[in-house]
Amino acid sequence: MTYVITPPAIPSLPVRGTDDLFPIHRIYCVGRNYADHAREMGHDPDREPPFFFQKNPDTIVPDGGNFPYPDKSEDVHFEMELVVALAKGGKDIAEADAMDCVYGYGVGLDMTRRDLQGVAKKMGRPWEVGKAFENSAPCGEIVPASTVGHPTDARIWLDVNGVTRQDGNINQLIWNIPETISYLSGLFTLAPGDLIYSGTPAGVGAIVRGDVMKGTVEGVGSITINVT
Ligand code: MN
């Protein structure tokens, strides 16, 4: 048996300190997971249950890559996020077991066509056109937890053209990493290779062609992406 067309390549990211790749299965994203960002988007940050959306795995852009300004939008925003990479999955994972599933971490950008997302929200439509478009998931190299541990208190910030635009700490997550994995695994069967973008702190904003975004999570790493 063979495939009737050439199978697509497996999206992947480099693993720091190795020549190896982390293969990407699915990309999940947590919405409004920092109170100050929930407020800036016009929502009450009380601890409502977490909610999720997905991006397409082949929309990954590696560190140093380009983000071509997408068409059909005039308001494209950055969202700087800590990314969790899973080595194991499952369904209905207990919080106490959740961290055993984590391979490592990355530094990601949840790029968003905010105007199209806004229309989708208003019309009660799905978010894919605002969130899952081409090149919408830049992510830096994956850093194994075996080398950096499991960060719970680390500055997370994003500079655009050298000016700090977002500045928070992952200790401000409304739903922390084990809670997020546990809750998400009740809705989807998680699998090795899944990435979870954990949410963004306040300060999201628009980019234009020529901008250089540099995002960092203290102790995890950085990502630099050029808007072209
Ligand atoms: Mn986000």
Short mmCIF file of N, CA and C in Angstrom, two decimals, residues 87-203:
data_model
loop_
_atom_site.label_atom_id
_atom_site.label_comp_id
_atom_site.label_asym_id
_atom_site.label_seq_id
_atom_site.Cartn_x
_atom_site.Cartn_y
_atom_site.Cartn_z
N ALA A 87 4.79 15.24 26.07
CA ALA A 87 5.43 13.97 25.69
C ALA A 87 4.46 12.80 25.83
N LYS A 88 3.44 13.02 26.64
CA LYS A 88 2.42 11.99 26.87
C LYS A 88 1.05 12.66 26.85
N GLY A 89 0.04 11.87 26.57
CA GLY A 89 -1.31 12.42 26.55
C GLY A 89 -2.26 11.57 27.37
N GLY A 90 -3.50 11.59 26.95
CA GLY A 90 -4.51 10.81 27.64
C GLY A 90 -5.80 11.58 27.76
N LYS A 91 -6.77 10.94 28.39
CA LYS A 91 -8.07 11.55 28.60
C LYS A 91 -8.33 11.62 30.10
N ASP A 92 -9.00 12.69 30.54
CA ASP A 92 -9.32 12.87 31.95
C ASP A 92 -8.08 12.70 32.85
N ILE A 93 -7.05 13.45 32.51
CA ILE A 93 -5.80 13.41 33.28
C ILE A 93 -6.00 14.19 34.58
N ALA A 94 -5.66 13.56 35.70
CA ALA A 94 -5.77 14.24 37.00
C ALA A 94 -4.70 15.34 37.09
N GLU A 95 -5.04 16.42 37.80
CA GLU A 95 -4.05 17.49 37.99
C GLU A 95 -2.74 16.94 38.54
N ALA A 96 -2.84 15.98 39.45
CA ALA A 96 -1.64 15.43 40.10
C ALA A 96 -0.75 14.68 39.11
N ASP A 97 -1.33 14.24 37.99
CA ASP A 97 -0.56 13.49 37.00
C ASP A 97 -0.17 14.34 35.79
N ALA A 98 -0.70 15.56 35.75
CA ALA A 98 -0.58 16.36 34.53
C ALA A 98 0.88 16.68 34.18
N MET A 99 1.69 17.01 35.18
CA MET A 99 3.05 17.43 34.86
C MET A 99 3.90 16.28 34.34
N ASP A 100 3.48 15.04 34.60
CA ASP A 100 4.20 13.88 34.05
C ASP A 100 4.07 13.83 32.53
N CYS A 101 3.08 14.55 31.98
CA CYS A 101 2.85 14.55 30.53
C CYS A 101 3.73 15.56 29.80
N VAL A 102 4.36 16.47 30.55
CA VAL A 102 5.05 17.59 29.92
C VAL A 102 6.46 17.19 29.50
N TYR A 103 6.74 17.38 28.20
CA TYR A 103 8.12 17.18 27.72
C TYR A 103 8.97 18.41 28.00
N GLY A 104 8.41 19.58 27.71
CA GLY A 104 9.18 20.81 27.88
C GLY A 104 8.34 22.02 27.54
N TYR A 105 9.05 23.10 27.27
CA TYR A 105 8.39 24.40 27.10
C TYR A 105 8.96 25.14 25.90
N GLY A 106 8.19 26.07 25.41
CA GLY A 106 8.65 26.95 24.36
C GLY A 106 8.08 28.34 24.58
N VAL A 107 8.50 29.24 23.71
CA VAL A 107 8.06 30.63 23.78
C VAL A 107 7.32 30.91 22.49
N GLY A 108 6.03 31.23 22.58
CA GLY A 108 5.24 31.32 21.36
C GLY A 108 4.49 32.62 21.20
N LEU A 109 4.02 32.85 20.00
CA LEU A 109 3.18 34.01 19.69
C LEU A 109 1.88 33.50 19.07
N ASP A 110 0.78 33.85 19.72
CA ASP A 110 -0.55 33.52 19.20
C ASP A 110 -0.99 34.70 18.33
N MET A 111 -0.56 34.68 17.07
CA MET A 111 -0.88 35.80 16.18
C MET A 111 -2.37 35.74 15.81
N THR A 112 -2.97 36.92 15.80
CA THR A 112 -4.44 37.01 15.74
C THR A 112 -4.88 38.09 14.76
N ARG A 113 -5.76 37.69 13.81
CA ARG A 113 -6.41 38.72 12.99
C ARG A 113 -7.58 39.25 13.82
N ARG A 114 -7.29 40.30 14.64
CA ARG A 114 -8.23 40.74 15.66
C ARG A 114 -9.55 41.23 15.06
N ASP A 115 -9.46 41.86 13.89
CA ASP A 115 -10.70 42.36 13.27
C ASP A 115 -11.60 41.19 12.86
N LEU A 116 -11.01 40.14 12.29
CA LEU A 116 -11.83 38.99 11.89
C LEU A 116 -12.33 38.24 13.11
N GLN A 117 -11.50 38.16 14.16
CA GLN A 117 -11.96 37.52 15.40
C GLN A 117 -13.13 38.31 15.99
N GLY A 118 -13.02 39.65 15.92
CA GLY A 118 -14.08 40.49 16.47
C GLY A 118 -15.41 40.28 15.75
N VAL A 119 -15.36 40.15 14.43
CA VAL A 119 -16.58 39.87 13.66
C VAL A 119 -17.14 38.52 14.07
N ALA A 120 -16.25 37.52 14.21
CA ALA A 120 -16.69 36.17 14.58
C ALA A 120 -17.38 36.19 15.94
N LYS A 121 -16.79 36.91 16.90
CA LYS A 121 -17.40 37.00 18.24
C LYS A 121 -18.80 37.62 18.14
N LYS A 122 -18.89 38.72 17.40
CA LYS A 122 -20.13 39.46 17.30
C LYS A 122 -21.22 38.62 16.63
N MET A 123 -20.82 37.84 15.63
CA MET A 123 -21.79 37.05 14.87
C MET A 123 -22.01 35.66 15.45
N GLY A 124 -21.28 35.33 16.53
CA GLY A 124 -21.40 34.00 17.10
C GLY A 124 -20.83 32.92 16.20
N ARG A 125 -19.78 33.27 15.45
CA ARG A 125 -19.16 32.34 14.50
C ARG A 125 -17.86 31.79 15.06
N PRO A 126 -17.34 30.72 14.44
CA PRO A 126 -16.05 30.15 14.89
C PRO A 126 -14.90 31.15 14.72
N TRP A 127 -13.80 30.88 15.42
CA TRP A 127 -12.66 31.80 15.45
C TRP A 127 -11.54 31.48 14.47
N GLU A 128 -11.66 30.39 13.71
CA GLU A 128 -10.50 29.94 12.93
C GLU A 128 -9.91 31.02 12.03
N VAL A 129 -10.76 31.80 11.37
CA VAL A 129 -10.21 32.79 10.44
C VAL A 129 -9.38 33.85 11.19
N GLY A 130 -9.68 34.04 12.47
CA GLY A 130 -8.92 35.00 13.26
C GLY A 130 -7.69 34.41 13.92
N LYS A 131 -7.67 33.10 14.08
CA LYS A 131 -6.64 32.47 14.91
C LYS A 131 -5.80 31.40 14.23
N ALA A 132 -6.34 30.71 13.25
CA ALA A 132 -5.69 29.48 12.75
C ALA A 132 -5.12 29.64 11.35
N PHE A 133 -4.87 30.88 10.96
CA PHE A 133 -4.43 31.16 9.59
C PHE A 133 -2.93 30.87 9.41
N GLU A 134 -2.46 30.99 8.18
CA GLU A 134 -1.07 30.67 7.86
C GLU A 134 -0.09 31.48 8.73
N ASN A 135 0.93 30.81 9.23
CA ASN A 135 2.02 31.42 10.00
C ASN A 135 1.55 32.05 11.31
N SER A 136 0.40 31.61 11.82
CA SER A 136 -0.18 32.25 13.00
C SER A 136 0.37 31.71 14.32
N ALA A 137 1.29 30.72 14.26
CA ALA A 137 1.77 30.11 15.50
C ALA A 137 3.29 30.07 15.59
N PRO A 138 3.96 31.24 15.57
CA PRO A 138 5.41 31.22 15.80
C PRO A 138 5.73 30.58 17.15
N CYS A 139 6.79 29.79 17.19
CA CYS A 139 7.23 29.17 18.46
C CYS A 139 8.72 28.93 18.40
N GLY A 140 9.39 29.29 19.46
CA GLY A 140 10.84 29.08 19.56
C GLY A 140 11.16 27.62 19.82
N GLU A 141 12.45 27.33 19.96
CA GLU A 141 12.87 25.95 20.17
C GLU A 141 12.24 25.41 21.46
N ILE A 142 12.04 24.09 21.47
CA ILE A 142 11.48 23.44 22.66
C ILE A 142 12.62 23.15 23.63
N VAL A 143 12.37 23.48 24.88
CA VAL A 143 13.38 23.31 25.93
C VAL A 143 12.90 22.20 26.85
N PRO A 144 13.65 21.10 26.95
CA PRO A 144 13.18 19.99 27.79
C PRO A 144 13.05 20.38 29.26
N ALA A 145 11.98 19.90 29.90
CA ALA A 145 11.82 20.14 31.34
C ALA A 145 12.96 19.48 32.11
N SER A 146 13.58 18.46 31.51
CA SER A 146 14.70 17.81 32.19
C SER A 146 15.88 18.76 32.37
N THR A 147 15.91 19.86 31.61
CA THR A 147 17.00 20.82 31.77
C THR A 147 16.56 22.12 32.45
N VAL A 148 15.29 22.52 32.28
CA VAL A 148 14.86 23.80 32.87
C VAL A 148 13.81 23.63 33.97
N GLY A 149 13.39 22.40 34.21
CA GLY A 149 12.35 22.21 35.22
C GLY A 149 11.00 22.67 34.71
N HIS A 150 10.11 22.95 35.66
CA HIS A 150 8.75 23.39 35.32
C HIS A 150 8.55 24.80 35.87
N PRO A 151 8.75 25.81 35.03
CA PRO A 151 8.66 27.19 35.53
C PRO A 151 7.25 27.55 35.99
N THR A 152 7.14 28.17 37.14
CA THR A 152 5.85 28.63 37.65
C THR A 152 5.88 30.10 38.01
N ASP A 153 7.08 30.66 38.09
CA ASP A 153 7.25 32.06 38.47
C ASP A 153 8.35 32.61 37.57
N ALA A 154 7.97 33.22 36.47
CA ALA A 154 8.95 33.69 35.49
C ALA A 154 8.36 34.86 34.73
N ARG A 155 9.17 35.89 34.53
CA ARG A 155 8.72 37.03 33.75
C ARG A 155 8.46 36.60 32.30
N ILE A 156 7.40 37.12 31.73
CA ILE A 156 7.07 36.88 30.32
C ILE A 156 6.85 38.25 29.69
N TRP A 157 7.62 38.54 28.62
CA TRP A 157 7.45 39.87 28.02
C TRP A 157 7.72 39.84 26.53
N LEU A 158 7.22 40.89 25.87
CA LEU A 158 7.40 41.01 24.42
C LEU A 158 7.83 42.42 24.09
N ASP A 159 8.93 42.51 23.34
CA ASP A 159 9.38 43.79 22.81
C ASP A 159 9.06 43.84 21.32
N VAL A 160 8.56 44.98 20.86
CA VAL A 160 8.39 45.21 19.43
C VAL A 160 9.29 46.38 19.06
N ASN A 161 10.23 46.15 18.18
CA ASN A 161 11.22 47.16 17.78
C ASN A 161 11.95 47.73 19.01
N GLY A 162 12.21 46.86 19.99
CA GLY A 162 12.97 47.26 21.17
C GLY A 162 12.15 47.92 22.26
N VAL A 163 10.85 48.09 22.04
CA VAL A 163 9.98 48.72 23.05
C VAL A 163 9.11 47.64 23.69
N THR A 164 9.13 47.55 25.02
CA THR A 164 8.37 46.52 25.72
C THR A 164 6.87 46.82 25.63
N ARG A 165 6.11 45.86 25.11
CA ARG A 165 4.68 46.06 24.90
C ARG A 165 3.85 45.18 25.84
N GLN A 166 4.35 44.01 26.16
CA GLN A 166 3.67 43.12 27.11
C GLN A 166 4.68 42.76 28.17
N ASP A 167 4.23 42.72 29.43
CA ASP A 167 5.16 42.42 30.52
C ASP A 167 4.36 41.83 31.67
N GLY A 168 4.52 40.56 31.90
CA GLY A 168 3.79 39.90 32.97
C GLY A 168 4.64 38.83 33.61
N ASN A 169 3.97 37.94 34.33
CA ASN A 169 4.66 36.83 34.97
C ASN A 169 3.74 35.61 34.85
N ILE A 170 4.31 34.47 34.56
CA ILE A 170 3.45 33.29 34.39
C ILE A 170 2.78 32.88 35.70
N ASN A 171 3.24 33.46 36.82
CA ASN A 171 2.51 33.19 38.08
C ASN A 171 1.14 33.87 38.11
N GLN A 172 0.85 34.70 37.07
CA GLN A 172 -0.46 35.36 36.97
C GLN A 172 -1.48 34.54 36.18
N LEU A 173 -1.09 33.38 35.68
CA LEU A 173 -2.05 32.54 34.94
C LEU A 173 -3.27 32.26 35.81
N ILE A 174 -4.46 32.47 35.26
CA ILE A 174 -5.68 32.16 36.01
C ILE A 174 -5.79 30.66 36.20
N TRP A 175 -5.56 29.90 35.12
CA TRP A 175 -5.51 28.43 35.18
C TRP A 175 -4.07 28.04 34.93
N ASN A 176 -3.42 27.46 35.96
CA ASN A 176 -2.01 27.12 35.80
C ASN A 176 -1.85 25.91 34.88
N ILE A 177 -0.62 25.49 34.66
CA ILE A 177 -0.37 24.47 33.64
C ILE A 177 -1.03 23.12 33.99
N PRO A 178 -0.86 22.58 35.19
CA PRO A 178 -1.53 21.30 35.46
C PRO A 178 -3.06 21.40 35.41
N GLU A 179 -3.61 22.51 35.87
CA GLU A 179 -5.06 22.70 35.79
C GLU A 179 -5.52 22.74 34.34
N THR A 180 -4.74 23.44 33.50
CA THR A 180 -5.09 23.55 32.08
C THR A 180 -5.05 22.18 31.40
N ILE A 181 -3.97 21.43 31.64
CA ILE A 181 -3.85 20.09 31.02
C ILE A 181 -5.00 19.21 31.48
N SER A 182 -5.30 19.24 32.77
CA SER A 182 -6.35 18.39 33.30
C SER A 182 -7.70 18.75 32.67
N TYR A 183 -8.01 20.04 32.65
CA TYR A 183 -9.30 20.47 32.10
C TYR A 183 -9.40 20.15 30.61
N LEU A 184 -8.33 20.47 29.86
CA LEU A 184 -8.32 20.24 28.41
C LEU A 184 -8.48 18.75 28.10
N SER A 185 -7.88 17.90 28.93
CA SER A 185 -7.93 16.45 28.67
C SER A 185 -9.33 15.88 28.94
N GLY A 186 -10.19 16.66 29.56
CA GLY A 186 -11.58 16.25 29.69
C GLY A 186 -12.40 16.53 28.44
N LEU A 187 -11.87 17.40 27.60
CA LEU A 187 -12.58 17.80 26.38
C LEU A 187 -12.02 17.14 25.13
N PHE A 188 -10.69 16.87 25.16
CA PHE A 188 -10.01 16.25 24.02
C PHE A 188 -9.10 15.15 24.57
N THR A 189 -8.81 14.17 23.75
CA THR A 189 -7.80 13.18 24.12
C THR A 189 -6.44 13.75 23.73
N LEU A 190 -5.67 14.11 24.74
CA LEU A 190 -4.36 14.70 24.48
C LEU A 190 -3.39 13.62 24.02
N ALA A 191 -2.34 14.05 23.29
CA ALA A 191 -1.42 13.08 22.69
C ALA A 191 0.00 13.62 22.71
N PRO A 192 0.99 12.72 22.64
CA PRO A 192 2.37 13.17 22.50
C PRO A 192 2.49 14.07 21.28
N GLY A 193 3.20 15.17 21.42
CA GLY A 193 3.35 16.11 20.32
C GLY A 193 2.39 17.27 20.36
N ASP A 194 1.44 17.23 21.27
CA ASP A 194 0.54 18.38 21.39
C ASP A 194 1.27 19.58 22.00
N LEU A 195 0.94 20.76 21.50
CA LEU A 195 1.41 22.02 22.09
C LEU A 195 0.21 22.74 22.68
N ILE A 196 0.43 23.37 23.83
CA ILE A 196 -0.62 24.18 24.45
C ILE A 196 -0.08 25.60 24.64
N TYR A 197 -0.67 26.57 23.92
CA TYR A 197 -0.36 27.98 24.13
C TYR A 197 -1.19 28.43 25.34
N SER A 198 -0.53 28.88 26.40
CA SER A 198 -1.19 28.96 27.71
C SER A 198 -1.91 30.27 27.98
N GLY A 199 -1.88 31.20 27.03
CA GLY A 199 -2.57 32.48 27.24
C GLY A 199 -1.58 33.62 27.30
N THR A 200 -2.12 34.84 27.17
CA THR A 200 -1.24 36.02 27.05
C THR A 200 -1.54 37.05 28.12
N PRO A 201 -0.49 37.71 28.64
CA PRO A 201 -0.72 38.82 29.57
C PRO A 201 -1.22 40.06 28.83
N ALA A 202 -1.49 41.12 29.57
CA ALA A 202 -2.04 42.34 28.97
C ALA A 202 -1.04 43.00 28.04
N GLY A 203 -1.56 43.88 27.22
CA GLY A 203 -0.70 44.68 26.37
C GLY A 203 -0.72 44.28 24.91
#
